[in-house]
PDB file of C-alpha atoms in Angstrom:
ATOM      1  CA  UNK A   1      96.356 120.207  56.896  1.00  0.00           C
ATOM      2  CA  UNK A   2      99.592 120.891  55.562  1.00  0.00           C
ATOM      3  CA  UNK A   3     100.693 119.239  52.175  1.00  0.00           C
ATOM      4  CA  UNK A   4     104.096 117.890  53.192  1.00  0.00           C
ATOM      5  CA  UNK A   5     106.795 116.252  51.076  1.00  0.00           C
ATOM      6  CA  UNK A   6     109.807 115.273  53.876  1.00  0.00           C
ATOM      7  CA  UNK A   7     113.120 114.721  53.156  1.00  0.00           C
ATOM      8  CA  UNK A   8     115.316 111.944  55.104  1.00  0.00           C
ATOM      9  CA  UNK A   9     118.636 112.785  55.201  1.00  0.00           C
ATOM     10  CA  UNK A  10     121.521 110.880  56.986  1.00  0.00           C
ATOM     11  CA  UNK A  11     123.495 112.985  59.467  1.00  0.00           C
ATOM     12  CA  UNK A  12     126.126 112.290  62.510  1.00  0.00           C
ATOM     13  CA  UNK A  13     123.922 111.791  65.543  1.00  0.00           C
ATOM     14  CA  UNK A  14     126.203 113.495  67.759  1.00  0.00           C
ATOM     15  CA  UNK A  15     125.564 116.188  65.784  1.00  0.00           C
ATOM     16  CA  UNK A  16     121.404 116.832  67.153  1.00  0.00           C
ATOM     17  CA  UNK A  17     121.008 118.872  69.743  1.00  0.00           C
ATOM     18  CA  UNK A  18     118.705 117.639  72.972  1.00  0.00           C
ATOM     19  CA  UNK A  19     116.035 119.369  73.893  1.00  0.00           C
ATOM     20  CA  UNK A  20     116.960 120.610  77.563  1.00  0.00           C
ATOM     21  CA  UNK A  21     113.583 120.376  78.756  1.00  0.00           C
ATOM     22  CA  UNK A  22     112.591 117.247  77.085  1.00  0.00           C
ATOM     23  CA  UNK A  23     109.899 115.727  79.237  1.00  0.00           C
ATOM     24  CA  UNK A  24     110.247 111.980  78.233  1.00  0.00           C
ATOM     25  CA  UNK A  25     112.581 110.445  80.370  1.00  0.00           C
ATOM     26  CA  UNK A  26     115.048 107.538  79.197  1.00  0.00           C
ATOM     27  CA  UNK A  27     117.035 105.222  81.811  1.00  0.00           C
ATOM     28  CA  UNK A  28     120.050 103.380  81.259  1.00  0.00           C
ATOM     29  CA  UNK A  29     118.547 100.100  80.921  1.00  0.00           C
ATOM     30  CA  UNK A  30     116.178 101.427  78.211  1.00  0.00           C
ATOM     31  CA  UNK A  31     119.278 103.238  75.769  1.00  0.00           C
ATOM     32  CA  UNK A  32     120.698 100.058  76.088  1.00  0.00           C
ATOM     33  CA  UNK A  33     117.729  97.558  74.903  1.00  0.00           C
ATOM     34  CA  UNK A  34     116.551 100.224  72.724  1.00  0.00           C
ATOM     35  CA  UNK A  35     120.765 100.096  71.193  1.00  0.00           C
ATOM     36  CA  UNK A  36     120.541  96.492  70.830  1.00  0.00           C
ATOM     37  CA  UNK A  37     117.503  96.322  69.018  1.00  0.00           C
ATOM     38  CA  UNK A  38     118.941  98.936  66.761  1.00  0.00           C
ATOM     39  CA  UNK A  39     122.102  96.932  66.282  1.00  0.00           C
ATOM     40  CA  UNK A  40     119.730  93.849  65.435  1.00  0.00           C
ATOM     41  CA  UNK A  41     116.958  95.569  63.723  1.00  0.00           C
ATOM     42  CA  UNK A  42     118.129  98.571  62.268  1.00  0.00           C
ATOM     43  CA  UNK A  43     117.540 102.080  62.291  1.00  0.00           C
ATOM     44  CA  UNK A  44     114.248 102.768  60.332  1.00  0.00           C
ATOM     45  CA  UNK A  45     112.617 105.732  62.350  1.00  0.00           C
ATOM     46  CA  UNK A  46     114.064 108.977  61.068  1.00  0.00           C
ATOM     47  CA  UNK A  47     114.320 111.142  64.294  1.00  0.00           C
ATOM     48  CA  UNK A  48     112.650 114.929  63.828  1.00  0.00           C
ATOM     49  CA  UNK A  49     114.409 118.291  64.521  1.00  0.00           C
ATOM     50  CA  UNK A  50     113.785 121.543  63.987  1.00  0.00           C
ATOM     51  CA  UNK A  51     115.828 124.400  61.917  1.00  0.00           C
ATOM     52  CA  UNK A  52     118.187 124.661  64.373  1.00  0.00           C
ATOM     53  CA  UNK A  53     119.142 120.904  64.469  1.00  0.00           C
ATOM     54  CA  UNK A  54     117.250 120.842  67.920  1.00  0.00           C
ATOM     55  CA  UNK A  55     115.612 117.258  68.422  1.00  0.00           C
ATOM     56  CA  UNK A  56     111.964 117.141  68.349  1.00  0.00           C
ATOM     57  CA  UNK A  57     111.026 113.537  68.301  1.00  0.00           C
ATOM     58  CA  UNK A  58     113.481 110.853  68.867  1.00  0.00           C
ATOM     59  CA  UNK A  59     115.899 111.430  72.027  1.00  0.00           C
ATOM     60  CA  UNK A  60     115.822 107.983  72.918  1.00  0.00           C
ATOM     61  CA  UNK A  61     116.450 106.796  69.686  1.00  0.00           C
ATOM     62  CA  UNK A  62     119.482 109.257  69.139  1.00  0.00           C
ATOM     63  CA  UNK A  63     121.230 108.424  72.425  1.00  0.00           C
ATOM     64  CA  UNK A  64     121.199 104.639  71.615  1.00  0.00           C
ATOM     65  CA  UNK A  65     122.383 105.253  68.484  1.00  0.00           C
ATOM     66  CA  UNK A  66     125.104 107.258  69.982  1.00  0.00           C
ATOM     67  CA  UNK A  67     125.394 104.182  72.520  1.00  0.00           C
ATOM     68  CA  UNK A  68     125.973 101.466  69.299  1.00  0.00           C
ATOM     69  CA  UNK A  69     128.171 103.568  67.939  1.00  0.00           C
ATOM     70  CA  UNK A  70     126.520 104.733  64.408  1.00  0.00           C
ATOM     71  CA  UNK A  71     127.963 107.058  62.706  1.00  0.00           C
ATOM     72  CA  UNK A  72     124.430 107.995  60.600  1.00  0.00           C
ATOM     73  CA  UNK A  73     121.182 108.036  61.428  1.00  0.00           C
ATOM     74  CA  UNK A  74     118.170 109.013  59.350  1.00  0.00           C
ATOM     75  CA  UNK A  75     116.573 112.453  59.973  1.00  0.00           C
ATOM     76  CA  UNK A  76     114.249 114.787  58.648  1.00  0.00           C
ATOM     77  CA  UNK A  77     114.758 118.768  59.533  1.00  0.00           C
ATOM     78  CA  UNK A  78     111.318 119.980  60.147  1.00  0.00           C
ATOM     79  CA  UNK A  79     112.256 123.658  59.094  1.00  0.00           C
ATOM     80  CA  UNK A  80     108.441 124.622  58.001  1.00  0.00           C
ATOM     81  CA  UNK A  81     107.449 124.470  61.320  1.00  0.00           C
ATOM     82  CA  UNK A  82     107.266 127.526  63.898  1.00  0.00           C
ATOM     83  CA  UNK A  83     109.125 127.811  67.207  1.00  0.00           C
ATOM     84  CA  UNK A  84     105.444 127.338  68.899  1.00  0.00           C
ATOM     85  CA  UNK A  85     104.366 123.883  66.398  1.00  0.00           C
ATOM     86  CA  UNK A  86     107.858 122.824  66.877  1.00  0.00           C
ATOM     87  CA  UNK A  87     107.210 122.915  70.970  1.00  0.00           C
ATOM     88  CA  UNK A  88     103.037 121.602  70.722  1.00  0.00           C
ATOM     89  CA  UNK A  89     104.553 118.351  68.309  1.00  0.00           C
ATOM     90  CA  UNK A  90     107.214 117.663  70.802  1.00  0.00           C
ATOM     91  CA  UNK A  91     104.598 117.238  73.584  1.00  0.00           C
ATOM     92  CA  UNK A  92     102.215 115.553  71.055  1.00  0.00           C
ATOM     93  CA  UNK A  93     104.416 112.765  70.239  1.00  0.00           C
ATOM     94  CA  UNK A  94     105.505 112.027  73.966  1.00  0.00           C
ATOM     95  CA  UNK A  95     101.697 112.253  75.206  1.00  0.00           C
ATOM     96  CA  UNK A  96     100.249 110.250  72.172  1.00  0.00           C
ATOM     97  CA  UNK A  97     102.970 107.554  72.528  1.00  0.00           C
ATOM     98  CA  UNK A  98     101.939 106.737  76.014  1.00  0.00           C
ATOM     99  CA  UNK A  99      99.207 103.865  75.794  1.00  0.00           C
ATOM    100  CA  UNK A 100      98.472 100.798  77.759  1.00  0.00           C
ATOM    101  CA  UNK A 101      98.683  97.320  76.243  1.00  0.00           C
ATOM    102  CA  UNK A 102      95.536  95.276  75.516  1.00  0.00           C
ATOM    103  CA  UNK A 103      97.805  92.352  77.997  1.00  0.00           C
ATOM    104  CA  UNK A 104      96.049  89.129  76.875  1.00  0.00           C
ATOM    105  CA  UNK A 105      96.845  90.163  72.853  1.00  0.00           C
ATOM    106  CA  UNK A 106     100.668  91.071  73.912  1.00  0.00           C
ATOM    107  CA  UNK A 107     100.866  87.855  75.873  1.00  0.00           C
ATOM    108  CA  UNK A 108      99.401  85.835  72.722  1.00  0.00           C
ATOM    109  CA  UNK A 109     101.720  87.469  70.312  1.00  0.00           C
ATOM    110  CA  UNK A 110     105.001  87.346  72.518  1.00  0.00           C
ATOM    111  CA  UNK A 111     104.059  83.296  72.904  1.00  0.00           C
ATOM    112  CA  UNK A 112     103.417  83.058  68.876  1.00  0.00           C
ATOM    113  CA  UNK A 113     106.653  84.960  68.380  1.00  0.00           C
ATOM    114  CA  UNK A 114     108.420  82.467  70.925  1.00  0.00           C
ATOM    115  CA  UNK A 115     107.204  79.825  69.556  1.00  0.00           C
ATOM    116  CA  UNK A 116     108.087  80.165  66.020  1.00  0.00           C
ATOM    117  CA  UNK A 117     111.715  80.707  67.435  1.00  0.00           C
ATOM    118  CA  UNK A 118     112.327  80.093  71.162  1.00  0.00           C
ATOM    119  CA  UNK A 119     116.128  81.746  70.849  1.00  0.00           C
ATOM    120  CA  UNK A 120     114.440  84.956  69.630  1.00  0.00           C
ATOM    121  CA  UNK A 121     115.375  88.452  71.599  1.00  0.00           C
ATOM    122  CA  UNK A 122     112.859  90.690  72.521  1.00  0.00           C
ATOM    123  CA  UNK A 123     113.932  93.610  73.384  1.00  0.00           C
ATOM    124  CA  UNK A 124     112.548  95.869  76.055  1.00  0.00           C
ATOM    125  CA  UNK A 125     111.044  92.759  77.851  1.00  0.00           C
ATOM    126  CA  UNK A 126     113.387  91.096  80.747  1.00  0.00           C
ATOM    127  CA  UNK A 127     113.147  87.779  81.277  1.00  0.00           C
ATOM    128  CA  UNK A 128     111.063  87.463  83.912  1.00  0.00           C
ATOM    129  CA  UNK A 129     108.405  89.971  82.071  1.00  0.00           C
ATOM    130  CA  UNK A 130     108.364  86.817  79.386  1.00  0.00           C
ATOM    131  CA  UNK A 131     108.203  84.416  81.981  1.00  0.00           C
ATOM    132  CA  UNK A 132     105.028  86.045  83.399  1.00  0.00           C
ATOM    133  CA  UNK A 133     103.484  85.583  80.118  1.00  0.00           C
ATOM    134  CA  UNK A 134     104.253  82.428  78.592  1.00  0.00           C
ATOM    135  CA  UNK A 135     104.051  80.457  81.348  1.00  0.00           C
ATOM    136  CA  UNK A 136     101.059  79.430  84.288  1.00  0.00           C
ATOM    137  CA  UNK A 137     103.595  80.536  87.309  1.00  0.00           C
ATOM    138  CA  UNK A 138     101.075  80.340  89.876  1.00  0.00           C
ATOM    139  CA  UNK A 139     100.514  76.989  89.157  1.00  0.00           C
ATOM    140  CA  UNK A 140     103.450  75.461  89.310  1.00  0.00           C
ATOM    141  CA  UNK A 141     106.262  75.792  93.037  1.00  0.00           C
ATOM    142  CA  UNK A 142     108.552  77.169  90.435  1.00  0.00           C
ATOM    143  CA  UNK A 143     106.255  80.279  90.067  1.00  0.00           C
ATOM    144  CA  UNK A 144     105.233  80.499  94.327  1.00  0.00           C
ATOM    145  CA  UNK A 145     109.155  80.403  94.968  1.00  0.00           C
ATOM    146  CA  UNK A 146     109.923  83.138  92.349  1.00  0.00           C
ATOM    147  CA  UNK A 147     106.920  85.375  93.799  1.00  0.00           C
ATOM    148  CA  UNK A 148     108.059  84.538  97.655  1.00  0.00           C
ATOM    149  CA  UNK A 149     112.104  85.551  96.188  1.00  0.00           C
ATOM    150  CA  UNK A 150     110.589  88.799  94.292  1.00  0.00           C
ATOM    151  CA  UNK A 151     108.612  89.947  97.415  1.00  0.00           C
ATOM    152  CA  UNK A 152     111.306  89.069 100.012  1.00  0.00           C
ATOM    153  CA  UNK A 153     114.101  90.875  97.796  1.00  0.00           C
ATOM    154  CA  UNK A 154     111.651  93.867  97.128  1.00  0.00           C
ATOM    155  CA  UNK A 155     111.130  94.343 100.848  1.00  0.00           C
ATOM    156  CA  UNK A 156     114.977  94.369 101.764  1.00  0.00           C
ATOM    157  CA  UNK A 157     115.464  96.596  98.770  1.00  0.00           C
ATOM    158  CA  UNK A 158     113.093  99.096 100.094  1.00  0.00           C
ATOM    159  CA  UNK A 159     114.346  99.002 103.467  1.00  0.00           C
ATOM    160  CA  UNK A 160     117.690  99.521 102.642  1.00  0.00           C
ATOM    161  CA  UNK A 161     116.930 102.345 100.100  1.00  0.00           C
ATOM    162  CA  UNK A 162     114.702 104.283 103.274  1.00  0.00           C
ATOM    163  CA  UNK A 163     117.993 104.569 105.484  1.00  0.00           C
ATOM    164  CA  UNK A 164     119.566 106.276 102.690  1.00  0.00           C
ATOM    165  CA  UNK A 165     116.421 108.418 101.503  1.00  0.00           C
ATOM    166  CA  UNK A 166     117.040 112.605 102.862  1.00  0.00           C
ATOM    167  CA  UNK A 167     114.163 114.936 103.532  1.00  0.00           C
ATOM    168  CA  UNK A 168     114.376 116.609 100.230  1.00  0.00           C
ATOM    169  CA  UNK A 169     113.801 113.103  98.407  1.00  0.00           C
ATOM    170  CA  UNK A 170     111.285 111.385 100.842  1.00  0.00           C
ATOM    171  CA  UNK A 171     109.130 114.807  99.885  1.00  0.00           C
ATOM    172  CA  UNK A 172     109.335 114.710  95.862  1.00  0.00           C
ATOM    173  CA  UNK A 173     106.894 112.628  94.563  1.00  0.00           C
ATOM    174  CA  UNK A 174     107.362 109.113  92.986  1.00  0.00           C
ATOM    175  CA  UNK A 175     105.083 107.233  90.337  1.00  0.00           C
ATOM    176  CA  UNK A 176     102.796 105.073  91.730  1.00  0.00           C
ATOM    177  CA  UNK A 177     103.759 102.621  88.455  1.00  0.00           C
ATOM    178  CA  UNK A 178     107.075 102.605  89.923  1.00  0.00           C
ATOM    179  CA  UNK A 179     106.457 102.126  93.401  1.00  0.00           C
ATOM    180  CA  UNK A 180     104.696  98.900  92.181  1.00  0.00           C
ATOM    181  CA  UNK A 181     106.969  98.190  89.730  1.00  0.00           C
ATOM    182  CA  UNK A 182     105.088  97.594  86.933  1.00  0.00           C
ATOM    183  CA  UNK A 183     102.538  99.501  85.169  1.00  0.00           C
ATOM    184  CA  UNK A 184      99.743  96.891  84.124  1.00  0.00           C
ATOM    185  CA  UNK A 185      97.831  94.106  85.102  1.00  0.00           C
ATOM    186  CA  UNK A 186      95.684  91.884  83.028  1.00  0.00           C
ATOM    187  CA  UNK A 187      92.190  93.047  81.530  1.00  0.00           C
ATOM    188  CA  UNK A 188      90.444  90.407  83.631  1.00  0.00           C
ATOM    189  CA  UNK A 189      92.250  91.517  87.198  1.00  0.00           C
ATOM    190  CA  UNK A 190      91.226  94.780  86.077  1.00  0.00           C
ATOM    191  CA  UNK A 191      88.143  94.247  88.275  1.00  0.00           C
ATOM    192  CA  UNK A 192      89.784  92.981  91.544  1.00  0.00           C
ATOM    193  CA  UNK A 193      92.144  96.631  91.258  1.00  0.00           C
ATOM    194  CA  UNK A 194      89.098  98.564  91.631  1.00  0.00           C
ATOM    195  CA  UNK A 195      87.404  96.942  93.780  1.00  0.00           C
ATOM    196  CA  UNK A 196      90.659  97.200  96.387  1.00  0.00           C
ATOM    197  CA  UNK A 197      90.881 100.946  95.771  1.00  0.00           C
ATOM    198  CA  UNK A 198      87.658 101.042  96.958  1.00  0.00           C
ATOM    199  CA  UNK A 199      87.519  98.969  99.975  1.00  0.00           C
ATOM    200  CA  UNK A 200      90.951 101.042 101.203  1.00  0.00           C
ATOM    201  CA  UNK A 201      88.759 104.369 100.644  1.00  0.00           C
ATOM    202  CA  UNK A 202      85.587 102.964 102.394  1.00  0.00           C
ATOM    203  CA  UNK A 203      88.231 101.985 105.341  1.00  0.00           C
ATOM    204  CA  UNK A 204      90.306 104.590 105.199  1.00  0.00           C
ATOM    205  CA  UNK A 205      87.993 107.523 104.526  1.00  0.00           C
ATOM    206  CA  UNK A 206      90.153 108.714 102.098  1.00  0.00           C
ATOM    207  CA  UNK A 207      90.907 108.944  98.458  1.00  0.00           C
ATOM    208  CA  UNK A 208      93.328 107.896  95.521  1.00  0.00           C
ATOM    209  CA  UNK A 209      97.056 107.878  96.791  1.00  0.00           C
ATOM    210  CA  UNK A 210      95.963 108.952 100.509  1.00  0.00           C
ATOM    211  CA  UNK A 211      93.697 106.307 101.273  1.00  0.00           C
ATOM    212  CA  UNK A 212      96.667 103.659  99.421  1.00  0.00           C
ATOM    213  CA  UNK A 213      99.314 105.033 101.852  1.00  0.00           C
ATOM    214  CA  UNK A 214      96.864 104.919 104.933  1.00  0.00           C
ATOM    215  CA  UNK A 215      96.007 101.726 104.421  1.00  0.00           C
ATOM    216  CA  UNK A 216      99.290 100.234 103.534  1.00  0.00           C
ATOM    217  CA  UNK A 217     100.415 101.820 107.210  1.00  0.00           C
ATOM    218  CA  UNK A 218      97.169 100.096 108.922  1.00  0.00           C
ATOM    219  CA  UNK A 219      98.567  96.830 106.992  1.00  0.00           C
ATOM    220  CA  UNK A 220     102.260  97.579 107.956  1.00  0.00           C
ATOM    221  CA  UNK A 221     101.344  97.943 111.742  1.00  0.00           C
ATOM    222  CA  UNK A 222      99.500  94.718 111.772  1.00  0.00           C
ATOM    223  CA  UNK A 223     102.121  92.851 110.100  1.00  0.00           C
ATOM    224  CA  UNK A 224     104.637  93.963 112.872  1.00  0.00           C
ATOM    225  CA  UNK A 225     102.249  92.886 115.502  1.00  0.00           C
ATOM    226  CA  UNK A 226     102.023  89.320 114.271  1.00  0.00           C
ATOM    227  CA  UNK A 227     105.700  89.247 114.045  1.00  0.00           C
ATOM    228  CA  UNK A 228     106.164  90.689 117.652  1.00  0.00           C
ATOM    229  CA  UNK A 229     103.814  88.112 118.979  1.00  0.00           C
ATOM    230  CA  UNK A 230     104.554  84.839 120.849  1.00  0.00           C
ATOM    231  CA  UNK A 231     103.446  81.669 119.417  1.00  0.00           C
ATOM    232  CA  UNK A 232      99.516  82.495 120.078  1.00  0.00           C
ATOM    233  CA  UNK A 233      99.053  85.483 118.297  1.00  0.00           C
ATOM    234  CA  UNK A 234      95.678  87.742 118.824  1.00  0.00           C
ATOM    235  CA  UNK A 235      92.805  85.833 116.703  1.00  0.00           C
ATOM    236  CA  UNK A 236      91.475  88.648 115.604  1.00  0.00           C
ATOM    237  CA  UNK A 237      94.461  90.182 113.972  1.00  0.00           C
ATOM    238  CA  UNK A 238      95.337  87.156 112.453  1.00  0.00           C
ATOM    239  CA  UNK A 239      91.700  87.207 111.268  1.00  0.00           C
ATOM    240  CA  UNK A 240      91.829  90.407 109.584  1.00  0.00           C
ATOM    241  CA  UNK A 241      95.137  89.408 107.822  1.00  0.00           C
ATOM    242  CA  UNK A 242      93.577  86.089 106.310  1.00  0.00           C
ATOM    243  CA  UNK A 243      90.582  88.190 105.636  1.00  0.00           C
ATOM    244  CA  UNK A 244      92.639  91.094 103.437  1.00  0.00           C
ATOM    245  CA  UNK A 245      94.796  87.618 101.680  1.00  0.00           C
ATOM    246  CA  UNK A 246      91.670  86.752 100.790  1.00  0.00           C
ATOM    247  CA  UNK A 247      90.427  89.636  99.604  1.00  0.00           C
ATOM    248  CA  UNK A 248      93.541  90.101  97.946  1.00  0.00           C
ATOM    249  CA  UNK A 249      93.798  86.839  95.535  1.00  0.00           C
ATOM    250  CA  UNK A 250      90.021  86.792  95.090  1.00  0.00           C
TER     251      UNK A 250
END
């Protein structure tokens, strides 16, 4: 263990230079929560580089600084470390930083927090993120008509982004997080998940992603059937679809 006595010092952040390989990705929409709460909060997270004034830790951080406009941000210049440390910490800090959220303690803090003050920003949550967890939506028509909108608008999003999709981009692969569009459910649903990934393998003979696109085609084909039919659709397709619902919301 190395006996380490860092120094912050306060430089231009235009001034760091990126990593080009950096791994940890950072969208618009992030930069610009992540610059907001910086605006708000303030800066107190010195970003790490190494000798050479190459950023180890803290890309996001620097680019929304850049974004508000600061003119200093605190850093410390990690010049006892070798080229190979430098490259190991880089990958440490992205990998360790990527956790889950224990949902039912996020969801009781976010309501404490909004309930001490209701105007209160949280940044990095949208609004219908702290909808979902400070109120019953599936209880109420408010929360069936904003699920019924999200799917419907989901759908026609997809659709319309499949036209445009080429070969080259249909073939790369895309998170599964993001093909869902989120990245967690609740502890107690936790369950129901697993239980769904293994009914689509049992069906579908297959495993992880496979058996998840095989079935969603199965699904996909019966859908379209019960929208080509007439007004007495086959029982037993209808059936399977109440069956799956079911299944589904169980």
């Amino acid at each position: 263990m190395k006996d380490l006595q860092l120094e912050v010092v306060y430089l231009d952040p235009k001034t760091l230079i990126p990593y080009e390989k950096n791994a940890k990705i950072h969208n618009k929409k992030q930069i610009e929560a992540l610059s907001a709460a910086i605006v708000k909060r303030g800066f107190d997270q010195p970003v790490t580089v190494d000798k050479d004034m190459v950023i180890i830790t803290g890309h996001g951080r620097t680019e929304a600084a850049i974004f508000a406009g600061l003119s200093e941000i605190p850093v410390i210049i990690r010049s006892d470390l070798t080229d190979t440390e430098v490259a190991a910490k880089r990958l440490e800090d992205n990998r360790l930083a990527s956790t889950d959220y224990d949902m039912e303690l996020l969801e009781e803090e976010i309501n404490e927090i909004l309930s001490a003050d209701s105007s209160e920003n949280l940044f990095g949550f949208d609004d219908k993120e702290l909808q979902m967890m400070t109120e019953d939506l599936l209880s109420s028509d408010l929360g069936e008509e904003m699920l019924i909108s999200d799917v419907s608008m989901e759908a026609s999003r997809i659709a319309e982004e499949n036209e445009e999709i080429g070969e080259e981009i249909a073939e790369s692969k895309l998170k599964i997080s993001d093909a869902f569009g989120f990245r967690e459910v609740p502890m107690k649903d936790g369950r129901t998940i697993i239980r769904w990934v293994a009914m689509m393998e049992e069906l579908t003979g297959r495993s992880g992603a496979a058996a998840l696109v095989e079935y969603a085609k199965r699904d996909l084909a019966k859908a379209e059937e019960v929208m080509d039919f007439s007004e007495t659709p086959d029982p037993h397709v209808s059936s399977d679809l109440e069956e799956l619902e079911s299944m589904l919301i169980s």
